């Protein structure tokens, strides 16, 4: 394929958030009732947390948000300017400006809705022993409306794309937007992918998630999310391989593509289910002392995977690229990466 064929080939939609990241201590986690390897929406009790983090610990501000991370990593892996596009909602403030600058510098074609009433969303990233916990204060990210998507200049991004990726987190914000995109993908034989994203999505947004499932050609998630999904659906199994197969066999809206389930398990092998069979792929081993934090590891895996999927590569190549990208990201703070990938 010529590089012009990649113009806008991959579109992401999600919640653009500024990561407020710090290595904290167990006492801080306990005070705010935070569990490691989890992702939640901030409640009132969490709101003082962000200021306290910057007072007590060394804080880094990193452009984030699950889908945006994945799209940026895919763009980095592809090294073809404008191959990816992204939509979401930010505030009209310095954080929003910084986010726009960051994503544009990364080569992503961003079309943000800029909200007048709310500040750019933030995500508290609490790191202990390299493991992360995410507490998202969506703010402006929660203000995305389907009207923005329907504007001709934005819908043009949907028309141009051949692959779509939306993290489950966006189900809490604009299910109407997701519906339009997934129906367009189905009607035009394009590839629609989503992520389970967090236990709370599988549990408390089950109904909207279930409506999307028939349209998902690829379902991403980690082992905790997969087990929560299984429990919520009454499957009575904790076996990740069995769960992956069952997800891949749920009904599909169209017969164009069979569904593939891709479940990561931290340092354990990646589980891929398709056609009623499971394959496992080992991840790149990393000595504990090289682990900086797991923030963005799953997002980077998806970004690497999608970078090869849009090239039409085989599943093992997609997984290999996903493992490469997440290995790079966990050796750095947040979802960041060097100037050029070293992936062949």
CSV table of C-alpha atoms in Angstrom, one decimal:
chain,number,residue,atom,x,y,z
A,1,UNK,CA,0.0,0.0,0.0
A,2,UNK,CA,1.2,3.5,-0.8
A,3,UNK,CA,1.3,5.9,2.2
A,4,UNK,CA,-1.6,7.8,0.8
A,5,UNK,CA,-3.8,4.7,1.2
A,6,UNK,CA,-3.1,5.1,5.0
A,7,UNK,CA,-4.5,8.6,5.2
A,8,UNK,CA,-7.0,8.5,8.1
A,9,UNK,CA,-7.2,4.7,8.0
A,10,UNK,CA,-7.6,4.4,11.8
A,11,UNK,CA,-10.1,6.5,13.8
A,12,UNK,CA,-10.4,6.5,17.6
A,13,UNK,CA,-13.0,8.1,19.8
A,14,UNK,CA,-12.8,8.5,23.6
A,15,UNK,CA,-12.1,10.5,26.7
A,16,UNK,CA,-9.0,12.7,26.3
A,17,UNK,CA,-7.6,13.1,29.8
A,18,UNK,CA,-4.5,14.7,31.3
A,19,UNK,CA,-2.7,12.1,33.4
A,20,UNK,CA,-1.7,13.4,36.8
A,21,UNK,CA,0.8,10.7,37.7
A,22,UNK,CA,2.8,10.0,40.9
A,23,UNK,CA,4.5,7.2,42.8
A,24,UNK,CA,2.4,7.2,46.0
A,25,UNK,CA,2.4,5.0,49.1
A,26,UNK,CA,0.0,2.4,50.5
A,27,UNK,CA,-1.3,4.9,53.1
A,28,UNK,CA,-2.5,7.2,50.3
A,29,UNK,CA,-4.2,4.3,48.5
A,30,UNK,CA,-6.0,3.3,51.7
A,31,UNK,CA,-7.0,6.9,52.5
A,32,UNK,CA,-8.8,7.2,49.2
A,33,UNK,CA,-9.9,3.5,49.0
A,34,UNK,CA,-7.9,2.9,45.8
A,35,UNK,CA,-7.0,-0.6,44.5
A,36,UNK,CA,-4.1,-1.3,42.3
A,37,UNK,CA,-4.6,-2.6,38.7
A,38,UNK,CA,-8.0,-0.9,38.6
A,39,UNK,CA,-9.7,2.0,36.9
A,40,UNK,CA,-12.6,3.9,38.3
A,41,UNK,CA,-14.5,7.2,37.9
A,42,UNK,CA,-13.8,9.8,40.6
A,43,UNK,CA,-16.4,10.3,43.3
A,44,UNK,CA,-16.7,13.3,45.6
A,45,UNK,CA,-14.4,11.5,48.1
A,46,UNK,CA,-11.6,11.4,45.5
A,47,UNK,CA,-11.7,15.1,44.5
A,48,UNK,CA,-9.1,16.4,47.1
A,49,UNK,CA,-6.8,13.6,45.9
A,50,UNK,CA,-5.4,15.5,42.9
A,51,UNK,CA,-4.1,18.4,45.0
A,52,UNK,CA,-2.8,16.2,47.7
A,53,UNK,CA,-0.8,14.2,45.1
A,54,UNK,CA,1.0,17.3,43.9
A,55,UNK,CA,1.6,18.5,47.5
A,56,UNK,CA,3.0,15.1,48.8
A,57,UNK,CA,4.5,13.4,45.8
A,58,UNK,CA,6.4,14.3,42.7
A,59,UNK,CA,3.8,14.6,40.0
A,60,UNK,CA,4.1,14.4,36.2
A,61,UNK,CA,1.5,15.7,33.8
A,62,UNK,CA,1.2,13.4,30.7
A,63,UNK,CA,-1.4,13.6,27.9
A,64,UNK,CA,-3.5,10.5,28.3
A,65,UNK,CA,-7.0,8.9,28.0
A,66,UNK,CA,-7.1,5.2,27.0
A,67,UNK,CA,-8.2,5.6,23.4
A,68,UNK,CA,-6.0,8.6,22.7
A,69,UNK,CA,-3.0,6.6,24.1
A,70,UNK,CA,-3.7,3.7,21.8
A,71,UNK,CA,-4.2,5.9,18.7
A,72,UNK,CA,-0.9,7.8,19.5
A,73,UNK,CA,1.0,4.5,19.8
A,74,UNK,CA,-0.5,3.2,16.6
A,75,UNK,CA,0.6,6.5,14.9
A,76,UNK,CA,4.1,6.1,16.4
A,77,UNK,CA,4.4,2.5,15.2
A,78,UNK,CA,3.1,3.4,11.7
A,79,UNK,CA,5.4,6.4,11.2
A,80,UNK,CA,3.0,7.7,8.4
A,81,UNK,CA,1.8,11.2,9.2
A,82,UNK,CA,-2.0,11.5,9.4
A,83,UNK,CA,-2.7,7.8,9.3
A,84,UNK,CA,-4.7,8.2,12.5
A,85,UNK,CA,-7.5,10.5,13.6
A,86,UNK,CA,-9.1,11.0,17.0
A,87,UNK,CA,-12.2,12.7,18.5
A,88,UNK,CA,-13.2,13.5,22.1
A,89,UNK,CA,-14.0,16.5,24.2
A,90,UNK,CA,-11.5,18.9,26.0
A,91,UNK,CA,-11.9,22.1,27.9
A,92,UNK,CA,-10.9,25.6,26.6
A,93,UNK,CA,-8.0,25.8,29.0
A,94,UNK,CA,-4.2,25.4,29.2
A,95,UNK,CA,-4.5,21.6,29.7
A,96,UNK,CA,-6.6,21.3,26.6
A,97,UNK,CA,-4.1,23.4,24.6
A,98,UNK,CA,-1.3,21.2,25.9
A,99,UNK,CA,-3.2,18.1,24.9
A,100,UNK,CA,-3.8,19.4,21.4
A,101,UNK,CA,-0.2,20.3,21.0
A,102,UNK,CA,0.9,16.9,22.2
A,103,UNK,CA,-1.4,14.8,20.0
A,104,UNK,CA,-0.7,16.9,16.9
A,105,UNK,CA,3.1,16.6,17.5
A,106,UNK,CA,2.5,12.8,17.7
A,107,UNK,CA,1.1,13.0,14.2
A,108,UNK,CA,-2.5,12.3,15.1
A,109,UNK,CA,-5.3,14.3,13.3
A,110,UNK,CA,-7.3,15.5,16.3
A,111,UNK,CA,-10.8,17.0,16.0
A,112,UNK,CA,-11.7,17.9,19.6
A,113,UNK,CA,-14.9,19.3,20.8
A,114,UNK,CA,-13.9,22.2,23.0
A,115,UNK,CA,-16.3,22.7,25.8
A,116,UNK,CA,-17.0,26.1,27.2
A,117,UNK,CA,-18.3,25.0,30.6
A,118,UNK,CA,-16.0,22.4,31.9
A,119,UNK,CA,-12.2,22.0,32.3
A,120,UNK,CA,-10.2,19.4,30.5
A,121,UNK,CA,-10.6,16.0,32.2
A,122,UNK,CA,-7.8,14.6,34.4
A,123,UNK,CA,-6.9,11.1,35.5
A,124,UNK,CA,-5.1,10.4,38.8
A,125,UNK,CA,-2.5,7.7,38.2
A,126,UNK,CA,-1.3,6.3,41.5
A,127,UNK,CA,1.7,4.0,41.2
A,128,UNK,CA,3.0,1.7,43.9
A,129,UNK,CA,5.6,-0.9,43.1
A,130,UNK,CA,5.2,-0.3,39.3
A,131,UNK,CA,1.5,-1.2,39.4
A,132,UNK,CA,-1.0,1.5,38.6
A,133,UNK,CA,-4.5,2.6,39.6
A,134,UNK,CA,-6.5,5.1,37.6
A,135,UNK,CA,-9.1,7.5,39.0
A,136,UNK,CA,-10.7,9.6,36.2
A,137,UNK,CA,-12.3,12.9,36.7
A,138,UNK,CA,-13.9,13.2,33.2
A,139,UNK,CA,-15.1,16.8,33.4
A,140,UNK,CA,-15.0,18.2,29.8
A,141,UNK,CA,-14.5,14.6,28.4
A,142,UNK,CA,-18.0,13.8,29.7
A,143,UNK,CA,-19.4,16.6,27.5
A,144,UNK,CA,-18.9,15.0,24.1
A,145,UNK,CA,-22.2,15.1,22.1
A,146,UNK,CA,-23.2,13.2,18.9
A,147,UNK,CA,-23.8,16.7,17.3
A,148,UNK,CA,-20.0,17.2,17.1
A,149,UNK,CA,-19.6,13.8,15.3
A,150,UNK,CA,-22.4,14.7,12.8
A,151,UNK,CA,-20.6,17.9,11.6
A,152,UNK,CA,-19.5,17.3,8.0
A,153,UNK,CA,-15.8,17.9,8.8
A,154,UNK,CA,-15.9,15.3,11.6
A,155,UNK,CA,-18.1,12.7,9.9
A,156,UNK,CA,-15.6,12.9,7.0
A,157,UNK,CA,-13.1,11.2,9.4
A,158,UNK,CA,-15.5,8.4,9.9
A,159,UNK,CA,-16.1,8.0,6.1
A,160,UNK,CA,-12.3,8.0,5.4
A,161,UNK,CA,-11.4,5.4,8.1
A,162,UNK,CA,-11.4,1.7,7.5
A,163,UNK,CA,-10.7,0.7,11.1
A,164,UNK,CA,-12.3,2.0,14.3
A,165,UNK,CA,-11.1,1.8,17.9
A,166,UNK,CA,-13.2,2.9,20.9
A,167,UNK,CA,-12.3,2.1,24.5
A,168,UNK,CA,-15.2,0.9,26.7
A,169,UNK,CA,-14.8,4.1,28.8
A,170,UNK,CA,-16.6,6.1,26.0
A,171,UNK,CA,-19.8,4.1,26.7
A,172,UNK,CA,-20.3,6.2,29.7
A,173,UNK,CA,-20.2,9.4,27.7
A,174,UNK,CA,-21.7,9.1,24.2
A,175,UNK,CA,-23.3,5.7,23.3
A,176,UNK,CA,-25.2,7.5,20.5
A,177,UNK,CA,-21.9,8.4,18.8
A,178,UNK,CA,-20.6,4.8,19.2
A,179,UNK,CA,-23.9,3.6,17.6
A,180,UNK,CA,-23.4,5.8,14.5
A,181,UNK,CA,-19.8,4.6,14.0
A,182,UNK,CA,-20.5,0.9,14.6
A,183,UNK,CA,-23.5,1.0,12.2
A,184,UNK,CA,-21.4,2.8,9.5
A,185,UNK,CA,-18.6,0.2,10.0
A,186,UNK,CA,-21.1,-2.7,9.6
A,187,UNK,CA,-22.8,-1.2,6.6
A,188,UNK,CA,-19.5,-0.6,4.8
A,189,UNK,CA,-17.6,-3.8,5.8
A,190,UNK,CA,-15.1,-1.9,7.9
A,191,UNK,CA,-13.4,-3.2,11.1
A,192,UNK,CA,-14.9,-2.1,14.4
A,193,UNK,CA,-12.9,-2.8,17.6
A,194,UNK,CA,-13.5,-2.0,21.3
A,195,UNK,CA,-12.0,-2.7,24.7
A,196,UNK,CA,-13.7,-4.0,27.9
A,197,UNK,CA,-11.6,-1.3,29.5
A,198,UNK,CA,-12.4,-1.7,33.2
A,199,UNK,CA,-14.4,-4.0,35.6
A,200,UNK,CA,-16.9,-1.2,36.3
A,201,UNK,CA,-17.7,-0.8,32.6
A,202,UNK,CA,-18.5,-4.6,32.3
A,203,UNK,CA,-20.6,-4.3,35.5
A,204,UNK,CA,-22.4,-1.0,35.5
A,205,UNK,CA,-22.6,-0.3,31.8
A,206,UNK,CA,-23.4,-3.8,30.8
A,207,UNK,CA,-26.5,-2.9,28.8
A,208,UNK,CA,-24.8,-0.4,26.5
A,209,UNK,CA,-21.8,-2.7,26.2
A,210,UNK,CA,-24.0,-5.6,25.2
A,211,UNK,CA,-25.6,-3.4,22.4
A,212,UNK,CA,-22.1,-2.8,21.0
A,213,UNK,CA,-20.9,-6.4,21.2
A,214,UNK,CA,-22.5,-7.8,18.0
A,215,UNK,CA,-20.6,-5.1,16.1
A,216,UNK,CA,-17.2,-5.8,17.6
A,217,UNK,CA,-14.8,-7.5,15.2
A,218,UNK,CA,-12.0,-7.4,17.8
A,219,UNK,CA,-12.5,-7.3,21.6
A,220,UNK,CA,-9.6,-6.3,23.7
A,221,UNK,CA,-9.3,-6.5,27.5
A,222,UNK,CA,-7.2,-7.8,30.4
A,223,UNK,CA,-7.7,-10.8,32.6
A,224,UNK,CA,-9.5,-8.9,35.4
A,225,UNK,CA,-11.9,-7.4,33.0
A,226,UNK,CA,-12.5,-10.7,31.3
A,227,UNK,CA,-13.3,-12.4,34.6
A,228,UNK,CA,-15.7,-9.6,35.6
A,229,UNK,CA,-17.4,-9.9,32.2
A,230,UNK,CA,-17.8,-13.6,32.8
A,231,UNK,CA,-19.2,-13.1,36.3
A,232,UNK,CA,-21.7,-10.4,35.1
A,233,UNK,CA,-22.9,-12.6,32.3
A,234,UNK,CA,-23.4,-15.6,34.6
A,235,UNK,CA,-20.8,-17.8,32.9
A,236,UNK,CA,-19.4,-19.2,36.2
A,237,UNK,CA,-15.9,-19.6,34.9
A,238,UNK,CA,-12.7,-17.8,35.8
A,239,UNK,CA,-10.7,-19.5,33.1
A,240,UNK,CA,-9.5,-16.7,30.8
A,241,UNK,CA,-9.1,-19.0,27.8
A,242,UNK,CA,-12.7,-20.2,28.1
A,243,UNK,CA,-14.0,-16.7,28.6
A,244,UNK,CA,-12.1,-15.4,25.5
A,245,UNK,CA,-13.7,-18.2,23.4
A,246,UNK,CA,-17.1,-17.4,24.7
A,247,UNK,CA,-16.8,-13.7,24.0
A,248,UNK,CA,-15.6,-14.5,20.5
A,249,UNK,CA,-18.7,-16.7,19.9
A,250,UNK,CA,-21.3,-14.2,21.0
A,251,UNK,CA,-23.7,-13.3,18.1
A,252,UNK,CA,-22.4,-10.8,15.4
A,253,UNK,CA,-24.4,-8.2,13.6
A,254,UNK,CA,-22.7,-9.0,10.2
A,255,UNK,CA,-20.9,-12.0,8.9
A,256,UNK,CA,-18.2,-10.0,7.2
A,257,UNK,CA,-15.6,-10.8,9.9
A,258,UNK,CA,-15.5,-13.4,12.6
A,259,UNK,CA,-14.9,-12.0,16.1
A,260,UNK,CA,-11.4,-12.2,17.6
A,261,UNK,CA,-10.9,-11.8,21.4
A,262,UNK,CA,-7.5,-10.6,22.6
A,263,UNK,CA,-6.9,-10.7,26.4
A,264,UNK,CA,-3.6,-9.5,27.9
A,265,UNK,CA,-2.5,-10.9,31.3
A,266,UNK,CA,0.3,-8.6,32.5
A,267,UNK,CA,3.5,-10.7,32.4
A,268,UNK,CA,1.6,-13.9,31.4
A,269,UNK,CA,0.9,-14.9,27.8
A,270,UNK,CA,-1.6,-13.0,25.6
A,271,UNK,CA,-4.7,-15.1,25.0
A,272,UNK,CA,-6.2,-14.9,21.5
A,273,UNK,CA,-9.5,-16.6,20.7
A,274,UNK,CA,-11.0,-17.1,17.2
A,275,UNK,CA,-12.9,-19.9,15.5
A,276,UNK,CA,-13.5,-21.6,18.8
A,277,UNK,CA,-9.8,-22.1,19.4
A,278,UNK,CA,-7.2,-20.3,21.7
A,279,UNK,CA,-3.6,-19.4,20.9
A,280,UNK,CA,-1.3,-18.0,23.6
A,281,UNK,CA,1.6,-15.7,22.8
A,282,UNK,CA,4.3,-15.0,25.4
A,283,UNK,CA,5.1,-11.4,26.2
A,284,UNK,CA,8.6,-10.0,26.2
A,285,UNK,CA,10.1,-10.7,29.6
A,286,UNK,CA,11.2,-7.6,31.6
A,287,UNK,CA,13.3,-7.7,34.8
A,288,UNK,CA,11.4,-6.1,37.7
A,289,UNK,CA,14.0,-3.3,38.1
A,290,UNK,CA,13.3,-2.1,34.6
A,291,UNK,CA,9.6,-1.7,35.2
A,292,UNK,CA,8.7,2.0,35.7
A,293,UNK,CA,4.9,1.8,35.7
A,294,UNK,CA,2.2,-0.2,34.0
A,295,UNK,CA,0.2,3.0,33.2
A,296,UNK,CA,-0.7,2.8,29.5
A,297,UNK,CA,0.6,-0.8,29.0
A,298,UNK,CA,-2.8,-2.2,27.8
A,299,UNK,CA,-3.4,1.0,25.7
A,300,UNK,CA,0.1,0.6,24.1
A,301,UNK,CA,-0.6,-3.1,23.4
A,302,UNK,CA,-3.8,-2.2,21.5
A,303,UNK,CA,-1.9,0.6,19.6
A,304,UNK,CA,0.8,-1.7,18.5
A,305,UNK,CA,-1.7,-4.4,17.5
A,306,UNK,CA,-3.8,-2.0,15.4
A,307,UNK,CA,-0.7,-0.6,13.6
A,308,UNK,CA,-0.2,-4.1,12.1
A,309,UNK,CA,-3.9,-4.9,11.7
A,310,UNK,CA,-4.3,-1.9,9.3
A,311,UNK,CA,-1.4,-3.3,7.3
A,312,UNK,CA,-3.4,-6.5,6.9
A,313,UNK,CA,-0.8,-8.5,8.9
A,314,UNK,CA,-1.5,-11.9,10.5
A,315,UNK,CA,-2.7,-12.1,14.1
A,316,UNK,CA,0.7,-13.2,15.4
A,317,UNK,CA,2.4,-10.1,13.9
A,318,UNK,CA,-0.3,-7.9,15.4
A,319,UNK,CA,0.3,-9.5,18.9
A,320,UNK,CA,4.1,-9.2,18.5
A,321,UNK,CA,3.7,-5.5,17.7
A,322,UNK,CA,1.4,-5.1,20.7
A,323,UNK,CA,3.9,-6.8,23.0
A,324,UNK,CA,6.7,-4.7,21.6
A,325,UNK,CA,4.8,-1.4,22.2
A,326,UNK,CA,3.7,-2.3,25.7
A,327,UNK,CA,7.3,-3.4,26.6
A,328,UNK,CA,8.5,0.0,25.6
A,329,UNK,CA,5.8,1.9,27.5
A,330,UNK,CA,6.2,0.1,30.8
A,331,UNK,CA,9.9,1.1,30.9
A,332,UNK,CA,8.8,4.8,30.9
A,333,UNK,CA,6.5,7.0,32.9
A,334,UNK,CA,2.9,7.0,31.5
A,335,UNK,CA,2.1,6.2,27.9
A,336,UNK,CA,5.2,7.7,26.3
A,337,UNK,CA,7.8,6.4,23.9
A,338,UNK,CA,11.1,7.3,22.2
A,339,UNK,CA,11.2,9.2,18.9
A,340,UNK,CA,11.2,6.2,16.6
A,341,UNK,CA,10.1,2.6,17.1
A,342,UNK,CA,12.7,-0.2,16.9
A,343,UNK,CA,10.3,-2.8,15.5
A,344,UNK,CA,10.9,-4.8,12.4
